[in-house]
mmCIF file with all atom_site columns, C-alpha atoms in Angstrom:
data_model
loop_
_atom_site.group_PDB
_atom_site.id
_atom_site.type_symbol
_atom_site.label_atom_id
_atom_site.label_alt_id
_atom_site.label_comp_id
_atom_site.label_asym_id
_atom_site.label_entity_id
_atom_site.label_seq_id
_atom_site.pdbx_PDB_ins_code
_atom_site.Cartn_x
_atom_site.Cartn_y
_atom_site.Cartn_z
_atom_site.occupancy
_atom_site.B_iso_or_equiv
_atom_site.pdbx_formal_charge
_atom_site.auth_seq_id
_atom_site.auth_comp_id
_atom_site.auth_asym_id
_atom_site.auth_atom_id
_atom_site.pdbx_PDB_model_num
ATOM 1   C CA . UNK Z 1 1   ? 6.657   -47.394 -121.090 1.00 58.00 ? 139 UNK Z CA 1
ATOM 2   C CA . UNK Z 1 2   ? 9.355   -45.356 -119.400 1.00 56.00 ? 140 UNK Z CA 1
ATOM 3   C CA . UNK Z 1 3   ? 12.018  -47.792 -120.657 1.00 63.00 ? 141 UNK Z CA 1
ATOM 4   C CA . UNK Z 1 4   ? 10.681  -47.591 -124.205 1.00 68.00 ? 142 UNK Z CA 1
ATOM 5   C CA . UNK Z 1 5   ? 10.602  -43.793 -124.053 1.00 68.00 ? 143 UNK Z CA 1
ATOM 6   C CA . UNK Z 1 6   ? 14.198  -43.714 -122.773 1.00 64.00 ? 144 UNK Z CA 1
ATOM 7   C CA . UNK Z 1 7   ? 15.299  -46.196 -125.463 1.00 70.00 ? 145 UNK Z CA 1
ATOM 8   C CA . UNK Z 1 8   ? 13.694  -44.041 -128.157 1.00 73.00 ? 146 UNK Z CA 1
ATOM 9   C CA . UNK Z 1 9   ? 15.383  -40.933 -126.774 1.00 71.00 ? 147 UNK Z CA 1
ATOM 10  C CA . UNK Z 1 10  ? 18.735  -42.726 -126.641 1.00 71.00 ? 148 UNK Z CA 1
ATOM 11  C CA . UNK Z 1 11  ? 18.375  -43.925 -130.231 1.00 74.00 ? 149 UNK Z CA 1
ATOM 12  C CA . UNK Z 1 12  ? 17.347  -40.476 -131.430 1.00 76.00 ? 150 UNK Z CA 1
ATOM 13  C CA . UNK Z 1 13  ? 20.248  -38.806 -129.568 1.00 73.00 ? 151 UNK Z CA 1
ATOM 14  C CA . UNK Z 1 14  ? 22.795  -41.241 -131.020 1.00 74.00 ? 152 UNK Z CA 1
ATOM 15  C CA . UNK Z 1 15  ? 21.463  -40.690 -134.522 1.00 77.00 ? 153 UNK Z CA 1
ATOM 16  C CA . UNK Z 1 16  ? 21.521  -36.910 -134.117 1.00 75.00 ? 154 UNK Z CA 1
ATOM 17  C CA . UNK Z 1 17  ? 25.009  -37.026 -132.642 1.00 73.00 ? 155 UNK Z CA 1
ATOM 18  C CA . UNK Z 1 18  ? 26.341  -39.038 -135.587 1.00 74.00 ? 156 UNK Z CA 1
ATOM 19  C CA . UNK Z 1 19  ? 24.642  -36.664 -138.055 1.00 73.00 ? 157 UNK Z CA 1
ATOM 20  C CA . UNK Z 1 20  ? 26.112  -33.669 -136.232 1.00 68.00 ? 158 UNK Z CA 1
ATOM 21  C CA . UNK Z 1 21  ? 29.608  -35.184 -136.385 1.00 68.00 ? 159 UNK Z CA 1
ATOM 22  C CA . UNK Z 1 22  ? 29.265  -35.819 -140.130 1.00 70.00 ? 160 UNK Z CA 1
ATOM 23  C CA . UNK Z 1 23  ? 28.022  -32.301 -140.707 1.00 67.00 ? 161 UNK Z CA 1
ATOM 24  C CA . UNK Z 1 24  ? 30.829  -30.753 -138.694 1.00 63.00 ? 162 UNK Z CA 1
ATOM 25  C CA . UNK Z 1 25  ? 33.507  -32.820 -140.504 1.00 62.00 ? 163 UNK Z CA 1
ATOM 26  C CA . UNK Z 1 26  ? 32.154  -32.017 -143.942 1.00 59.00 ? 164 UNK Z CA 1
ATOM 27  C CA . UNK Z 1 27  ? 31.719  -28.312 -143.356 1.00 55.00 ? 165 UNK Z CA 1
ATOM 28  C CA . UNK Z 1 28  ? 34.684  -26.055 -143.761 1.00 51.00 ? 166 UNK Z CA 1
ATOM 29  C CA . UNK Z 1 29  ? 35.329  -24.464 -140.438 1.00 57.00 ? 167 UNK Z CA 1
ATOM 30  C CA . UNK Z 1 30  ? 37.259  -21.371 -139.780 1.00 58.00 ? 168 UNK Z CA 1
ATOM 31  C CA . UNK Z 1 31  ? 39.078  -20.654 -136.577 1.00 55.00 ? 169 UNK Z CA 1
ATOM 32  C CA . UNK Z 1 32  ? 39.441  -17.055 -135.467 1.00 55.00 ? 170 UNK Z CA 1
ATOM 33  C CA . UNK Z 1 33  ? 41.158  -16.267 -132.182 1.00 57.00 ? 171 UNK Z CA 1
ATOM 34  C CA . UNK Z 1 34  ? 40.467  -19.689 -130.704 1.00 62.00 ? 172 UNK Z CA 1
ATOM 35  C CA . UNK Z 1 35  ? 36.849  -19.635 -131.916 1.00 66.00 ? 173 UNK Z CA 1
ATOM 36  C CA . UNK Z 1 36  ? 35.281  -22.066 -134.348 1.00 65.00 ? 174 UNK Z CA 1
ATOM 37  C CA . UNK Z 1 37  ? 32.926  -20.563 -136.868 1.00 67.00 ? 175 UNK Z CA 1
ATOM 38  C CA . UNK Z 1 38  ? 30.097  -22.656 -138.341 1.00 67.00 ? 176 UNK Z CA 1
ATOM 39  C CA . UNK Z 1 39  ? 27.630  -21.829 -140.992 1.00 73.00 ? 177 UNK Z CA 1
ATOM 40  C CA . UNK Z 1 40  ? 24.130  -20.954 -139.801 1.00 78.00 ? 178 UNK Z CA 1
ATOM 41  C CA . UNK Z 1 41  ? 22.538  -24.345 -140.634 1.00 77.00 ? 179 UNK Z CA 1
ATOM 42  C CA . UNK Z 1 42  ? 25.208  -26.213 -138.706 1.00 73.00 ? 180 UNK Z CA 1
ATOM 43  C CA . UNK Z 1 43  ? 24.754  -23.812 -135.796 1.00 75.00 ? 181 UNK Z CA 1
ATOM 44  C CA . UNK Z 1 44  ? 20.978  -24.474 -135.754 1.00 80.00 ? 182 UNK Z CA 1
ATOM 45  C CA . UNK Z 1 45  ? 21.605  -28.189 -136.010 1.00 76.00 ? 183 UNK Z CA 1
ATOM 46  C CA . UNK Z 1 46  ? 24.037  -27.998 -133.065 1.00 76.00 ? 184 UNK Z CA 1
ATOM 47  C CA . UNK Z 1 47  ? 21.576  -25.951 -130.969 1.00 79.00 ? 185 UNK Z CA 1
ATOM 48  C CA . UNK Z 1 48  ? 18.784  -28.414 -131.698 1.00 80.00 ? 186 UNK Z CA 1
ATOM 49  C CA . UNK Z 1 49  ? 21.050  -31.267 -130.662 1.00 78.00 ? 187 UNK Z CA 1
ATOM 50  C CA . UNK Z 1 50  ? 21.959  -29.504 -127.397 1.00 80.00 ? 188 UNK Z CA 1
ATOM 51  C CA . UNK Z 1 51  ? 18.270  -28.872 -126.680 1.00 80.00 ? 189 UNK Z CA 1
ATOM 52  C CA . UNK Z 1 52  ? 17.497  -32.562 -127.240 1.00 80.00 ? 190 UNK Z CA 1
ATOM 53  C CA . UNK Z 1 53  ? 20.463  -33.545 -125.075 1.00 80.00 ? 191 UNK Z CA 1
ATOM 54  C CA . UNK Z 1 54  ? 19.177  -31.326 -122.262 1.00 79.00 ? 192 UNK Z CA 1
ATOM 55  C CA . UNK Z 1 55  ? 15.703  -32.930 -122.553 1.00 79.00 ? 193 UNK Z CA 1
ATOM 56  C CA . UNK Z 1 56  ? 17.272  -36.401 -122.540 1.00 78.00 ? 194 UNK Z CA 1
ATOM 57  C CA . UNK Z 1 57  ? 19.291  -35.558 -119.433 1.00 76.00 ? 195 UNK Z CA 1
ATOM 58  C CA . UNK Z 1 58  ? 16.110  -34.333 -117.719 1.00 76.00 ? 196 UNK Z CA 1
ATOM 59  C CA . UNK Z 1 59  ? 14.293  -37.532 -118.685 1.00 76.00 ? 197 UNK Z CA 1
ATOM 60  C CA . UNK Z 1 60  ? 17.139  -39.649 -117.357 1.00 75.00 ? 198 UNK Z CA 1
ATOM 61  C CA . UNK Z 1 61  ? 17.273  -37.762 -114.061 1.00 73.00 ? 199 UNK Z CA 1
ATOM 62  C CA . UNK Z 1 62  ? 13.479  -38.011 -113.724 1.00 76.00 ? 200 UNK Z CA 1
ATOM 63  C CA . UNK Z 1 63  ? 13.578  -41.699 -114.534 1.00 78.00 ? 201 UNK Z CA 1
ATOM 64  C CA . UNK Z 1 64  ? 16.349  -42.265 -111.982 1.00 78.00 ? 202 UNK Z CA 1
ATOM 65  C CA . UNK Z 1 65  ? 14.226  -40.484 -109.384 1.00 78.00 ? 203 UNK Z CA 1
ATOM 66  C CA . UNK Z 1 66  ? 11.197  -42.542 -110.367 1.00 81.00 ? 204 UNK Z CA 1
ATOM 67  C CA . UNK Z 1 67  ? 13.284  -45.696 -110.292 1.00 83.00 ? 205 UNK Z CA 1
ATOM 68  C CA . UNK Z 1 68  ? 14.540  -44.964 -106.769 1.00 86.00 ? 206 UNK Z CA 1
ATOM 69  C CA . UNK Z 1 69  ? 11.032  -44.074 -105.629 1.00 88.00 ? 207 UNK Z CA 1
ATOM 70  C CA . UNK Z 1 70  ? 9.672   -47.246 -107.209 1.00 88.00 ? 208 UNK Z CA 1
ATOM 71  C CA . UNK Z 1 71  ? 12.376  -49.328 -105.532 1.00 90.00 ? 209 UNK Z CA 1
ATOM 72  C CA . UNK Z 1 72  ? 11.442  -47.770 -102.171 1.00 92.00 ? 210 UNK Z CA 1
ATOM 73  C CA . UNK Z 1 73  ? 7.742   -48.461 -102.773 1.00 91.00 ? 211 UNK Z CA 1
ATOM 74  C CA . UNK Z 1 74  ? 8.565   -52.067 -103.659 1.00 91.00 ? 212 UNK Z CA 1
ATOM 75  C CA . UNK Z 1 75  ? 10.456  -52.424 -100.362 1.00 92.00 ? 213 UNK Z CA 1
ATOM 76  C CA . UNK Z 1 76  ? 7.488   -50.976 -98.465  1.00 91.00 ? 214 UNK Z CA 1
ATOM 77  C CA . UNK Z 1 77  ? 5.099   -53.264 -100.330 1.00 91.00 ? 215 UNK Z CA 1
ATOM 78  C CA . UNK Z 1 78  ? 7.206   -56.344 -99.567  1.00 89.00 ? 216 UNK Z CA 1
ATOM 79  C CA . UNK Z 1 79  ? 7.378   -55.340 -95.906  1.00 88.00 ? 217 UNK Z CA 1
ATOM 80  C CA . UNK Z 1 80  ? 3.623   -54.816 -95.886  1.00 88.00 ? 218 UNK Z CA 1
ATOM 81  C CA . UNK Z 1 81  ? 3.100   -58.243 -97.452  1.00 87.00 ? 219 UNK Z CA 1
ATOM 82  C CA . UNK Z 1 82  ? 5.314   -59.807 -94.800  1.00 84.00 ? 220 UNK Z CA 1
ATOM 83  C CA . UNK Z 1 83  ? 3.348   -58.078 -92.044  1.00 85.00 ? 221 UNK Z CA 1
ATOM 84  C CA . UNK Z 1 84  ? 0.058   -59.104 -93.658  1.00 85.00 ? 222 UNK Z CA 1
ATOM 85  C CA . UNK Z 1 85  ? 1.236   -62.701 -93.974  1.00 84.00 ? 223 UNK Z CA 1
ATOM 86  C CA . UNK Z 1 86  ? 2.058   -62.656 -90.283  1.00 83.00 ? 224 UNK Z CA 1
ATOM 87  C CA . UNK Z 1 87  ? -1.318  -61.157 -89.475  1.00 87.00 ? 225 UNK Z CA 1
ATOM 88  C CA . UNK Z 1 88  ? -3.068  -63.697 -91.703  1.00 87.00 ? 226 UNK Z CA 1
ATOM 89  C CA . UNK Z 1 89  ? -1.374  -66.468 -89.742  1.00 87.00 ? 227 UNK Z CA 1
ATOM 90  C CA . UNK Z 1 90  ? -2.455  -64.836 -86.474  1.00 90.00 ? 228 UNK Z CA 1
ATOM 91  C CA . UNK Z 1 91  ? -6.009  -64.414 -87.775  1.00 90.00 ? 229 UNK Z CA 1
ATOM 92  C CA . UNK Z 1 92  ? -6.148  -68.073 -88.796  1.00 91.00 ? 230 UNK Z CA 1
ATOM 93  C CA . UNK Z 1 93  ? -4.774  -69.126 -85.419  1.00 92.00 ? 231 UNK Z CA 1
ATOM 94  C CA . UNK Z 1 94  ? -7.282  -66.944 -83.541  1.00 92.00 ? 232 UNK Z CA 1
ATOM 95  C CA . UNK Z 1 95  ? -10.155 -68.082 -85.760  1.00 93.00 ? 233 UNK Z CA 1
ATOM 96  C CA . UNK Z 1 96  ? -9.309  -71.692 -84.958  1.00 94.00 ? 234 UNK Z CA 1
ATOM 97  C CA . UNK Z 1 97  ? -9.126  -70.826 -81.260  1.00 94.00 ? 235 UNK Z CA 1
ATOM 98  C CA . UNK Z 1 98  ? -12.521 -69.087 -81.405  1.00 93.00 ? 236 UNK Z CA 1
ATOM 99  C CA . UNK Z 1 99  ? -14.057 -72.072 -83.209  1.00 94.00 ? 237 UNK Z CA 1
ATOM 100 C CA . UNK Z 1 100 ? -12.642 -74.417 -80.575  1.00 94.00 ? 238 UNK Z CA 1
ATOM 101 C CA . UNK Z 1 101 ? -13.953 -72.193 -77.769  1.00 93.00 ? 239 UNK Z CA 1
ATOM 102 C CA . UNK Z 1 102 ? -17.381 -72.060 -79.417  1.00 94.00 ? 240 UNK Z CA 1
ATOM 103 C CA . UNK Z 1 103 ? -17.428 -75.853 -79.635  1.00 94.00 ? 241 UNK Z CA 1
ATOM 104 C CA . UNK Z 1 104 ? -16.276 -76.148 -76.024  1.00 93.00 ? 242 UNK Z CA 1
ATOM 105 C CA . UNK Z 1 105 ? -18.906 -73.614 -74.942  1.00 93.00 ? 243 UNK Z CA 1
ATOM 106 C CA . UNK Z 1 106 ? -21.620 -75.447 -76.843  1.00 94.00 ? 244 UNK Z CA 1
ATOM 107 C CA . UNK Z 1 107 ? -20.583 -78.772 -75.290  1.00 94.00 ? 245 UNK Z CA 1
ATOM 108 C CA . UNK Z 1 108 ? -20.443 -77.230 -71.821  1.00 94.00 ? 246 UNK Z CA 1
ATOM 109 C CA . UNK Z 1 109 ? -23.827 -75.575 -72.309  1.00 92.00 ? 247 UNK Z CA 1
ATOM 110 C CA . UNK Z 1 110 ? -25.350 -78.900 -73.374  1.00 94.00 ? 248 UNK Z CA 1
ATOM 111 C CA . UNK Z 1 111 ? -23.794 -80.542 -70.333  1.00 94.00 ? 249 UNK Z CA 1
ATOM 112 C CA . UNK Z 1 112 ? -25.295 -77.886 -68.029  1.00 92.00 ? 250 UNK Z CA 1
ATOM 113 C CA . UNK Z 1 113 ? -28.726 -78.297 -69.631  1.00 91.00 ? 251 UNK Z CA 1
ATOM 114 C CA . UNK Z 1 114 ? -28.568 -82.060 -69.151  1.00 94.00 ? 252 UNK Z CA 1
ATOM 115 C CA . UNK Z 1 115 ? -27.351 -81.555 -65.591  1.00 93.00 ? 253 UNK Z CA 1
ATOM 116 C CA . UNK Z 1 116 ? -30.242 -79.191 -64.830  1.00 93.00 ? 254 UNK Z CA 1
ATOM 117 C CA . UNK Z 1 117 ? -32.707 -81.687 -66.305  1.00 93.00 ? 255 UNK Z CA 1
ATOM 118 C CA . UNK Z 1 118 ? -31.291 -84.422 -64.066  1.00 94.00 ? 256 UNK Z CA 1
ATOM 119 C CA . UNK Z 1 119 ? -31.468 -82.090 -61.063  1.00 93.00 ? 257 UNK Z CA 1
ATOM 120 C CA . UNK Z 1 120 ? -35.178 -81.593 -61.654  1.00 94.00 ? 258 UNK Z CA 1
ATOM 121 C CA . UNK Z 1 121 ? -35.805 -85.276 -60.957  1.00 93.00 ? 259 UNK Z CA 1
ATOM 122 C CA . UNK Z 1 122 ? -33.472 -85.242 -57.945  1.00 94.00 ? 260 UNK Z CA 1
ATOM 123 C CA . UNK Z 1 123 ? -35.163 -82.118 -56.534  1.00 94.00 ? 261 UNK Z CA 1
ATOM 124 C CA . UNK Z 1 124 ? -38.573 -83.712 -57.110  1.00 93.00 ? 262 UNK Z CA 1
ATOM 125 C CA . UNK Z 1 125 ? -37.578 -86.881 -55.272  1.00 93.00 ? 263 UNK Z CA 1
ATOM 126 C CA . UNK Z 1 126 ? -36.215 -84.877 -52.348  1.00 94.00 ? 264 UNK Z CA 1
ATOM 127 C CA . UNK Z 1 127 ? -39.459 -82.871 -52.190  1.00 93.00 ? 265 UNK Z CA 1
ATOM 128 C CA . UNK Z 1 128 ? -41.475 -86.097 -52.272  1.00 93.00 ? 266 UNK Z CA 1
ATOM 129 C CA . UNK Z 1 129 ? -39.422 -88.196 -49.859  1.00 93.00 ? 267 UNK Z CA 1
ATOM 130 C CA . UNK Z 1 130 ? -36.968 -85.917 -48.019  1.00 91.00 ? 268 UNK Z CA 1
ATOM 131 C CA . UNK Z 1 131 ? -37.055 -84.369 -44.580  1.00 93.00 ? 269 UNK Z CA 1
ATOM 132 C CA . UNK Z 1 132 ? -38.393 -80.836 -44.064  1.00 92.00 ? 270 UNK Z CA 1
ATOM 133 C CA . UNK Z 1 133 ? -34.888 -79.370 -43.685  1.00 95.00 ? 271 UNK Z CA 1
ATOM 134 C CA . UNK Z 1 134 ? -33.812 -80.983 -46.978  1.00 94.00 ? 272 UNK Z CA 1
ATOM 135 C CA . UNK Z 1 135 ? -36.982 -79.749 -48.646  1.00 93.00 ? 273 UNK Z CA 1
ATOM 136 C CA . UNK Z 1 136 ? -36.272 -76.172 -47.512  1.00 94.00 ? 274 UNK Z CA 1
ATOM 137 C CA . UNK Z 1 137 ? -32.730 -76.355 -48.932  1.00 94.00 ? 275 UNK Z CA 1
ATOM 138 C CA . UNK Z 1 138 ? -34.100 -77.678 -52.254  1.00 94.00 ? 276 UNK Z CA 1
ATOM 139 C CA . UNK Z 1 139 ? -36.743 -74.923 -52.411  1.00 94.00 ? 277 UNK Z CA 1
ATOM 140 C CA . UNK Z 1 140 ? -34.000 -72.312 -51.910  1.00 94.00 ? 278 UNK Z CA 1
ATOM 141 C CA . UNK Z 1 141 ? -31.994 -73.914 -54.723  1.00 95.00 ? 279 UNK Z CA 1
ATOM 142 C CA . UNK Z 1 142 ? -35.018 -74.064 -57.012  1.00 94.00 ? 280 UNK Z CA 1
ATOM 143 C CA . UNK Z 1 143 ? -35.739 -70.372 -56.363  1.00 93.00 ? 281 UNK Z CA 1
ATOM 144 C CA . UNK Z 1 144 ? -32.112 -69.506 -57.184  1.00 93.00 ? 282 UNK Z CA 1
ATOM 145 C CA . UNK Z 1 145 ? -32.304 -71.484 -60.422  1.00 92.00 ? 283 UNK Z CA 1
ATOM 146 C CA . UNK Z 1 146 ? -35.561 -69.767 -61.321  1.00 92.00 ? 284 UNK Z CA 1
ATOM 147 C CA . UNK Z 1 147 ? -34.171 -66.303 -60.540  1.00 92.00 ? 285 UNK Z CA 1
ATOM 148 C CA . UNK Z 1 148 ? -31.136 -67.028 -62.746  1.00 91.00 ? 286 UNK Z CA 1
ATOM 149 C CA . UNK Z 1 149 ? -33.392 -68.173 -65.609  1.00 91.00 ? 287 UNK Z CA 1
ATOM 150 C CA . UNK Z 1 150 ? -32.143 -71.748 -65.403  1.00 91.00 ? 288 UNK Z CA 1
ATOM 151 C CA . UNK Z 1 151 ? -35.668 -73.009 -64.736  1.00 92.00 ? 289 UNK Z CA 1
ATOM 152 C CA . UNK Z 1 152 ? -38.960 -71.616 -66.019  1.00 92.00 ? 290 UNK Z CA 1
ATOM 153 C CA . UNK Z 1 153 ? -42.522 -71.833 -64.660  1.00 92.00 ? 291 UNK Z CA 1
ATOM 154 C CA . UNK Z 1 154 ? -43.213 -75.231 -66.211  1.00 93.00 ? 292 UNK Z CA 1
ATOM 155 C CA . UNK Z 1 155 ? -39.982 -76.638 -64.724  1.00 94.00 ? 293 UNK Z CA 1
ATOM 156 C CA . UNK Z 1 156 ? -40.997 -75.416 -61.262  1.00 92.00 ? 294 UNK Z CA 1
ATOM 157 C CA . UNK Z 1 157 ? -44.502 -76.837 -61.704  1.00 92.00 ? 295 UNK Z CA 1
ATOM 158 C CA . UNK Z 1 158 ? -43.050 -80.240 -62.699  1.00 93.00 ? 296 UNK Z CA 1
ATOM 159 C CA . UNK Z 1 159 ? -40.648 -80.330 -59.731  1.00 94.00 ? 297 UNK Z CA 1
ATOM 160 C CA . UNK Z 1 160 ? -43.194 -79.321 -57.062  1.00 93.00 ? 298 UNK Z CA 1
ATOM 161 C CA . UNK Z 1 161 ? -46.348 -81.022 -58.369  1.00 93.00 ? 299 UNK Z CA 1
ATOM 162 C CA . UNK Z 1 162 ? -48.081 -83.133 -55.681  1.00 93.00 ? 300 UNK Z CA 1
ATOM 163 C CA . UNK Z 1 163 ? -45.481 -82.228 -53.007  1.00 93.00 ? 301 UNK Z CA 1
ATOM 164 C CA . UNK Z 1 164 ? -45.823 -80.432 -49.684  1.00 93.00 ? 302 UNK Z CA 1
ATOM 165 C CA . UNK Z 1 165 ? -44.030 -77.384 -51.185  1.00 92.00 ? 303 UNK Z CA 1
ATOM 166 C CA . UNK Z 1 166 ? -46.265 -77.057 -54.253  1.00 91.00 ? 304 UNK Z CA 1
ATOM 167 C CA . UNK Z 1 167 ? -48.455 -74.268 -52.822  1.00 93.00 ? 305 UNK Z CA 1
ATOM 168 C CA . UNK Z 1 168 ? -45.418 -72.347 -51.566  1.00 91.00 ? 306 UNK Z CA 1
ATOM 169 C CA . UNK Z 1 169 ? -43.816 -72.400 -55.014  1.00 92.00 ? 307 UNK Z CA 1
ATOM 170 C CA . UNK Z 1 170 ? -47.051 -71.496 -56.818  1.00 91.00 ? 308 UNK Z CA 1
ATOM 171 C CA . UNK Z 1 171 ? -47.364 -68.484 -54.511  1.00 91.00 ? 309 UNK Z CA 1
ATOM 172 C CA . UNK Z 1 172 ? -43.700 -67.598 -55.162  1.00 90.00 ? 310 UNK Z CA 1
ATOM 173 C CA . UNK Z 1 173 ? -44.238 -67.778 -58.949  1.00 89.00 ? 311 UNK Z CA 1
ATOM 174 C CA . UNK Z 1 174 ? -47.348 -65.614 -58.704  1.00 88.00 ? 312 UNK Z CA 1
ATOM 175 C CA . UNK Z 1 175 ? -45.453 -63.007 -56.679  1.00 86.00 ? 313 UNK Z CA 1
ATOM 176 C CA . UNK Z 1 176 ? -42.668 -63.006 -59.260  1.00 78.00 ? 314 UNK Z CA 1
ATOM 177 C CA . UNK Z 1 177 ? -45.214 -62.606 -62.076  1.00 73.00 ? 315 UNK Z CA 1
ATOM 178 C CA . UNK Z 1 178 ? -46.822 -59.809 -60.134  1.00 66.00 ? 316 UNK Z CA 1
ATOM 179 C CA . UNK Z 1 179 ? -43.420 -58.114 -59.607  1.00 58.00 ? 317 UNK Z CA 1
ATOM 180 C CA . UNK Z 1 180 ? -42.920 -58.028 -63.382  1.00 54.00 ? 318 UNK Z CA 1
ATOM 181 C CA . UNK Z 1 181 ? -46.023 -55.901 -63.874  1.00 46.00 ? 319 UNK Z CA 1
#
């Protein structure tokens, strides 16, 4: 729109300039003491042309300022796009890393759950067939697992059922339940 407005102004100024030149050539001019005398209509026409020229100059200077400002904004925008492209690449990289870590965490968690399930049977066998010292070590381990929420009440009941440590663990669970209230 600015270009069209400037083109229209340029066309209008050229037309007015040519008309002014024709008018000045056709009019009889008188020169007095190094002064050119025009008739009143030519004078008005000349003043109107000068006014339009001043407006055109203002438009051009404004448009040059706008052009420079626009060029600067384009540079900033391109720099911003470059930064954003870099950040997008970093975001994609980090998103992939997070997804991989989540998968690794999920796999590790599943491994730990399976390991704890296998330990239940091992602990049970030690409580059924082990020596008293081994049984005490296992009971300490079971209590630690319970306190860290790795085993629940039903897990403890399964491990200690029909063993010499069953009553001790039932009492321990009851004390823990009582401590909650």
